[in-house]
mmCIF file of C-alpha atoms in Angstrom:
data_model
loop_
_atom_site.group_PDB
_atom_site.id
_atom_site.type_symbol
_atom_site.label_atom_id
_atom_site.label_comp_id
_atom_site.label_asym_id
_atom_site.label_seq_id
_atom_site.Cartn_x
_atom_site.Cartn_y
_atom_site.Cartn_z
ATOM 1 C CA GLN A 23 230.357 75.734 85.770
ATOM 2 C CA LYS A 24 232.966 76.903 83.282
ATOM 3 C CA GLU A 25 231.810 80.042 81.549
ATOM 4 C CA VAL A 26 232.845 82.366 78.776
ATOM 5 C CA GLU A 27 231.350 85.846 78.858
ATOM 6 C CA GLN A 28 230.989 88.303 75.999
ATOM 7 C CA ASN A 29 229.098 91.551 75.654
ATOM 8 C CA SER A 30 226.229 90.746 73.301
ATOM 9 C CA GLY A 31 226.366 94.159 71.652
ATOM 10 C CA PRO A 32 225.562 95.317 69.121
ATOM 11 C CA LEU A 33 228.906 97.045 68.828
ATOM 12 C CA SER A 34 228.706 99.690 66.158
ATOM 13 C CA VAL A 35 231.830 101.219 64.641
ATOM 14 C CA PRO A 36 232.365 103.415 61.573
ATOM 15 C CA GLU A 37 234.164 102.054 58.547
ATOM 16 C CA GLY A 38 237.927 102.332 58.937
ATOM 17 C CA ALA A 39 237.853 102.376 62.743
ATOM 18 C CA ILE A 40 239.252 99.794 65.136
ATOM 19 C CA ALA A 41 236.697 97.345 66.555
ATOM 20 C CA SER A 42 237.541 95.898 69.955
ATOM 21 C CA LEU A 43 235.815 92.716 71.070
ATOM 22 C CA ASN A 44 236.282 91.357 74.564
ATOM 23 C CA CYS A 45 235.870 88.027 76.292
ATOM 24 C CA THR A 46 236.400 86.785 79.839
ATOM 25 C CA TYR A 47 236.534 83.196 81.015
ATOM 26 C CA SER A 48 236.104 81.547 84.383
ATOM 27 C CA ASP A 49 238.439 78.522 84.184
ATOM 28 C CA ARG A 50 241.919 79.682 85.158
ATOM 29 C CA GLY A 51 243.360 76.457 83.735
ATOM 30 C CA SER A 52 242.241 77.255 80.190
ATOM 31 C CA GLN A 53 244.987 76.781 77.637
ATOM 32 C CA SER A 54 243.610 77.489 74.158
ATOM 33 C CA PHE A 55 241.571 80.434 72.947
ATOM 34 C CA PHE A 56 239.767 80.950 69.674
ATOM 35 C CA TRP A 57 237.815 83.623 67.854
ATOM 36 C CA TYR A 58 235.156 82.702 65.326
ATOM 37 C CA ARG A 59 233.197 84.927 62.975
ATOM 38 C CA GLN A 60 229.610 84.000 62.178
ATOM 39 C CA TYR A 61 227.649 85.722 59.458
ATOM 40 C CA SER A 62 223.886 85.643 59.784
ATOM 41 C CA GLY A 63 222.548 82.253 58.740
ATOM 42 C CA LYS A 64 226.011 80.743 58.307
ATOM 43 C CA SER A 65 228.204 78.480 60.397
ATOM 44 C CA PRO A 66 231.069 79.856 62.522
ATOM 45 C CA GLU A 67 234.366 80.416 60.756
ATOM 46 C CA LEU A 68 237.644 80.281 62.664
ATOM 47 C CA ILE A 69 239.622 83.510 62.333
ATOM 48 C CA MET A 70 242.201 83.417 65.127
ATOM 49 C CA SER A 71 243.673 81.132 67.749
ATOM 50 C CA ILE A 72 245.985 82.144 70.586
ATOM 51 C CA TYR A 73 247.721 80.066 73.218
ATOM 52 C CA SER A 74 250.284 82.334 74.916
ATOM 53 C CA ASN A 75 250.028 85.625 76.761
ATOM 54 C CA GLY A 76 250.481 88.661 74.564
ATOM 55 C CA ASP A 77 249.430 89.622 71.072
ATOM 56 C CA LYS A 78 249.060 87.598 67.900
ATOM 57 C CA GLU A 79 248.537 89.408 64.627
ATOM 58 C CA ASP A 80 247.067 88.090 61.385
ATOM 59 C CA GLY A 81 246.364 90.720 58.773
ATOM 60 C CA ARG A 82 243.841 93.203 60.149
ATOM 61 C CA PHE A 83 243.126 90.979 63.161
ATOM 62 C CA THR A 84 245.001 90.981 66.463
ATOM 63 C CA ALA A 85 244.171 88.612 69.305
ATOM 64 C CA GLN A 86 245.316 89.563 72.787
ATOM 65 C CA LEU A 87 245.529 87.166 75.729
ATOM 66 C CA ASN A 88 246.027 87.919 79.404
ATOM 67 C CA LYS A 89 245.784 84.691 81.416
ATOM 68 C CA ALA A 90 246.331 86.444 84.748
ATOM 69 C CA SER A 91 243.231 88.551 84.129
ATOM 70 C CA GLN A 92 241.425 85.688 82.342
ATOM 71 C CA TYR A 93 240.780 87.980 79.443
ATOM 72 C CA VAL A 94 241.069 87.603 75.689
ATOM 73 C CA SER A 95 240.265 90.211 73.082
ATOM 74 C CA LEU A 96 240.100 90.633 69.327
ATOM 75 C CA LEU A 97 240.991 93.863 67.580
ATOM 76 C CA ILE A 98 239.911 94.465 64.005
ATOM 77 C CA ARG A 99 241.802 97.294 62.344
ATOM 78 C CA ASP A 100 240.435 99.265 59.397
ATOM 79 C CA SER A 101 236.994 97.758 59.940
ATOM 80 C CA GLN A 102 234.989 97.083 56.802
ATOM 81 C CA PRO A 103 231.233 96.613 56.340
ATOM 82 C CA SER A 104 232.063 93.006 55.444
ATOM 83 C CA ASP A 105 233.307 92.535 59.019
ATOM 84 C CA SER A 106 229.719 92.964 60.243
ATOM 85 C CA ALA A 107 228.960 89.637 61.916
ATOM 86 C CA THR A 108 228.711 87.972 65.300
ATOM 87 C CA TYR A 109 232.073 87.128 66.852
ATOM 88 C CA LEU A 110 232.272 84.094 69.109
ATOM 89 C CA CYS A 111 234.964 83.573 71.717
ATOM 90 C CA ALA A 112 235.804 79.948 72.579
ATOM 91 C CA VAL A 113 238.029 78.493 75.262
ATOM 92 C CA SER A 114 239.514 75.040 75.813
ATOM 93 C CA PRO A 115 241.138 73.614 78.917
ATOM 94 C CA TYR A 116 243.540 71.733 76.651
ATOM 95 C CA GLY A 117 246.567 72.972 74.798
ATOM 96 C CA GLY A 118 247.620 71.149 71.663
ATOM 97 C CA SER A 119 245.025 68.474 72.182
ATOM 98 C CA GLN A 120 241.455 67.768 71.233
ATOM 99 C CA GLY A 121 238.772 68.550 73.771
ATOM 100 C CA ASN A 122 235.497 70.329 74.241
ATOM 101 C CA LEU A 123 235.326 74.040 73.558
ATOM 102 C CA ILE A 124 233.296 76.380 75.716
ATOM 103 C CA PHE A 125 231.720 79.176 73.703
ATOM 104 C CA GLY A 126 230.541 82.613 74.650
ATOM 105 C CA LYS A 127 227.220 83.797 73.276
ATOM 106 C CA GLY A 128 228.914 86.163 70.881
ATOM 107 C CA THR A 129 229.191 89.882 70.226
ATOM 108 C CA LYS A 130 227.362 91.323 67.248
ATOM 109 C CA LEU A 131 229.504 93.813 65.340
ATOM 110 C CA SER A 132 228.062 96.334 62.916
ATOM 111 C CA VAL A 133 230.422 98.366 60.738
ATOM 112 C CA LYS A 134 228.724 101.432 59.268
ATOM 113 C CA PRO A 135 229.855 102.740 55.860
ATOM 114 C CA SER B 28 242.719 69.759 55.233
ATOM 115 C CA GLN B 29 239.428 68.310 56.394
ATOM 116 C CA THR B 30 236.032 69.057 54.865
ATOM 117 C CA ILE B 31 232.794 68.636 56.779
ATOM 118 C CA HIS B 32 229.562 67.870 54.956
ATOM 119 C CA GLN B 33 226.117 68.127 56.491
ATOM 120 C CA TRP B 34 222.687 67.326 55.134
ATOM 121 C CA PRO B 35 220.042 68.235 54.742
ATOM 122 C CA VAL B 36 220.718 71.962 54.536
ATOM 123 C CA THR B 37 217.264 72.902 55.762
ATOM 124 C CA LEU B 38 214.443 70.858 57.207
ATOM 125 C CA VAL B 39 210.889 71.610 58.294
ATOM 126 C CA GLN B 40 209.320 68.887 60.408
ATOM 127 C CA PRO B 41 206.104 68.638 62.421
ATOM 128 C CA VAL B 42 206.118 68.093 66.161
ATOM 129 C CA GLY B 43 206.313 64.409 66.987
ATOM 130 C CA SER B 44 208.048 63.387 63.774
ATOM 131 C CA PRO B 45 211.439 61.612 63.689
ATOM 132 C CA LEU B 46 214.716 63.268 62.784
ATOM 133 C CA SER B 47 217.956 62.184 61.211
ATOM 134 C CA LEU B 48 220.784 64.606 60.458
ATOM 135 C CA GLU B 49 224.022 63.426 58.938
ATOM 136 C CA CYS B 50 227.564 64.677 59.119
ATOM 137 C CA THR B 51 230.495 63.261 57.193
ATOM 138 C CA VAL B 52 234.110 64.332 57.295
ATOM 139 C CA GLU B 53 236.748 64.075 54.569
ATOM 140 C CA GLY B 54 240.493 64.520 54.741
ATOM 141 C CA THR B 55 241.123 63.189 58.223
ATOM 142 C CA SER B 56 240.938 59.914 60.084
ATOM 143 C CA ASN B 57 239.713 59.067 63.583
ATOM 144 C CA PRO B 58 238.520 62.617 64.251
ATOM 145 C CA ASN B 59 236.776 63.772 67.409
ATOM 146 C CA LEU B 60 233.321 64.787 66.192
ATOM 147 C CA TYR B 61 230.824 67.156 67.768
ATOM 148 C CA TRP B 62 227.165 68.100 67.420
ATOM 149 C CA TYR B 63 226.184 71.598 68.494
ATOM 150 C CA ARG B 64 222.840 73.363 68.423
ATOM 151 C CA GLN B 65 222.371 77.104 68.125
ATOM 152 C CA ALA B 66 218.841 78.216 68.955
ATOM 153 C CA ALA B 67 217.618 81.591 67.725
ATOM 154 C CA GLY B 68 219.358 84.384 69.633
ATOM 155 C CA ARG B 69 221.283 81.942 71.793
ATOM 156 C CA GLY B 70 224.809 80.616 72.015
ATOM 157 C CA LEU B 71 226.267 77.346 70.822
ATOM 158 C CA GLN B 72 225.189 74.386 72.908
ATOM 159 C CA LEU B 73 227.279 71.232 72.772
ATOM 160 C CA LEU B 74 224.944 68.254 72.407
ATOM 161 C CA PHE B 75 227.168 65.234 71.761
ATOM 162 C CA TYR B 76 230.754 64.387 71.044
ATOM 163 C CA SER B 77 232.445 61.227 69.869
ATOM 164 C CA VAL B 78 236.071 60.134 70.090
ATOM 165 C CA GLY B 79 235.603 57.015 67.974
ATOM 166 C CA ILE B 80 233.220 54.579 66.310
ATOM 167 C CA GLY B 81 230.376 53.699 68.648
ATOM 168 C CA GLN B 82 231.647 56.072 71.350
ATOM 169 C CA ILE B 83 229.166 58.817 72.158
ATOM 170 C CA SER B 84 229.136 61.253 75.068
ATOM 171 C CA SER B 85 226.056 63.323 75.807
ATOM 172 C CA GLU B 86 226.405 66.779 77.250
ATOM 173 C CA VAL B 87 222.752 67.665 77.646
ATOM 174 C CA PRO B 88 220.005 65.123 78.447
ATOM 175 C CA GLN B 89 217.129 65.533 76.007
ATOM 176 C CA ASN B 90 215.138 63.677 73.391
ATOM 177 C CA LEU B 91 218.017 63.637 70.930
ATOM 178 C CA SER B 92 220.541 60.859 70.378
ATOM 179 C CA ALA B 93 223.681 60.463 68.330
ATOM 180 C CA SER B 94 225.461 57.593 66.671
ATOM 181 C CA ARG B 95 228.772 57.073 64.942
ATOM 182 C CA PRO B 96 228.490 54.070 62.661
ATOM 183 C CA GLN B 97 231.683 54.813 60.744
ATOM 184 C CA ASP B 98 234.916 56.638 61.510
ATOM 185 C CA ARG B 99 233.954 59.755 59.599
ATOM 186 C CA GLN B 100 230.175 59.684 59.937
ATOM 187 C CA PHE B 101 228.179 61.200 62.785
ATOM 188 C CA ILE B 102 224.391 61.072 62.937
ATOM 189 C CA LEU B 103 221.975 63.025 65.114
ATOM 190 C CA SER B 104 218.534 61.524 65.626
ATOM 191 C CA SER B 105 215.269 61.930 67.430
ATOM 192 C CA LYS B 106 212.239 59.668 67.649
ATOM 193 C CA LYS B 107 209.812 62.511 68.339
ATOM 194 C CA LEU B 108 210.651 66.151 67.729
ATOM 195 C CA LEU B 109 209.640 68.941 70.077
ATOM 196 C CA LEU B 110 209.123 72.597 69.200
ATOM 197 C CA SER B 111 212.170 73.367 71.337
ATOM 198 C CA ASP B 112 214.329 71.256 69.007
ATOM 199 C CA SER B 113 214.218 73.986 66.385
ATOM 200 C CA GLY B 114 217.600 75.506 65.694
ATOM 201 C CA PHE B 115 220.774 75.484 63.674
ATOM 202 C CA TYR B 116 222.605 72.172 64.037
ATOM 203 C CA LEU B 117 226.325 72.203 63.502
ATOM 204 C CA CYS B 118 228.788 69.372 63.169
ATOM 205 C CA ALA B 119 232.427 70.078 64.035
ATOM 206 C CA CYS B 120 235.785 68.374 64.225
ATOM 207 C CA TRP B 121 239.336 69.268 65.101
ATOM 208 C CA GLY B 122 241.783 70.041 62.339
ATOM 209 C CA PRO B 123 245.468 69.010 62.205
ATOM 210 C CA SER B 124 246.538 72.234 63.951
ATOM 211 C CA TYR B 125 244.253 71.635 66.948
ATOM 212 C CA GLU B 126 241.667 74.123 65.810
ATOM 213 C CA GLN B 127 237.995 73.224 65.649
ATOM 214 C CA TYR B 128 236.141 73.642 62.383
ATOM 215 C CA PHE B 129 232.433 73.612 61.663
ATOM 216 C CA GLY B 130 230.350 72.184 58.861
ATOM 217 C CA PRO B 131 227.831 74.339 56.970
ATOM 218 C CA GLY B 132 224.998 73.384 59.340
ATOM 219 C CA THR B 133 221.412 72.202 59.092
ATOM 220 C CA ARG B 134 218.600 74.597 59.892
ATOM 221 C CA LEU B 135 215.724 72.722 61.513
ATOM 222 C CA THR B 136 212.291 74.220 62.013
ATOM 223 C CA VAL B 137 209.807 72.195 64.023
ATOM 224 C CA THR B 138 206.209 73.273 63.380
#
């Protein structure tokens, strides 16, 4: 059974701090990794994708991938109250191709003003 | 870029009633389409996916079914709803950069 594990939280950080969200996956052959943000009552919104080991930065967001440790993380710098949401980690065994994603259950982030 | 439409937005149905949820996609052709369900406090569960017209794969056996009558239309159905069918139903497809995008969802409450 291929699994993606996330700490359910809630993770509470003060405004302006760095939020660190973590995800581990069981399938060593996984190739593509995604982070989604889901506000309460809304559908998931893609915020980052990463395919290679190392860091990928996009604005205040940095995704980090370590395939040897089967670990992917999302850092949110200068956290804002508007970042308060559930963050879903998703993994695919395919790179550059369409396939089925495996989702974690999500980490709830709360950013306190 | 593709746009995913879902309707209805919300639905309240009694146990034992039929169900039909619709998903349509614009801005892409021959997409892989997906139906997910997110029950309250739970993760995303893949229900069905389709790689083409009339081609449906089921991930979880249950009283739901799916159909794909047209290239960009995906329908989720049930003949008799159960209380456990309540949840947030999401349609998704892959975009041109091999990233999966979701529609706005349908919130179903079975009473």
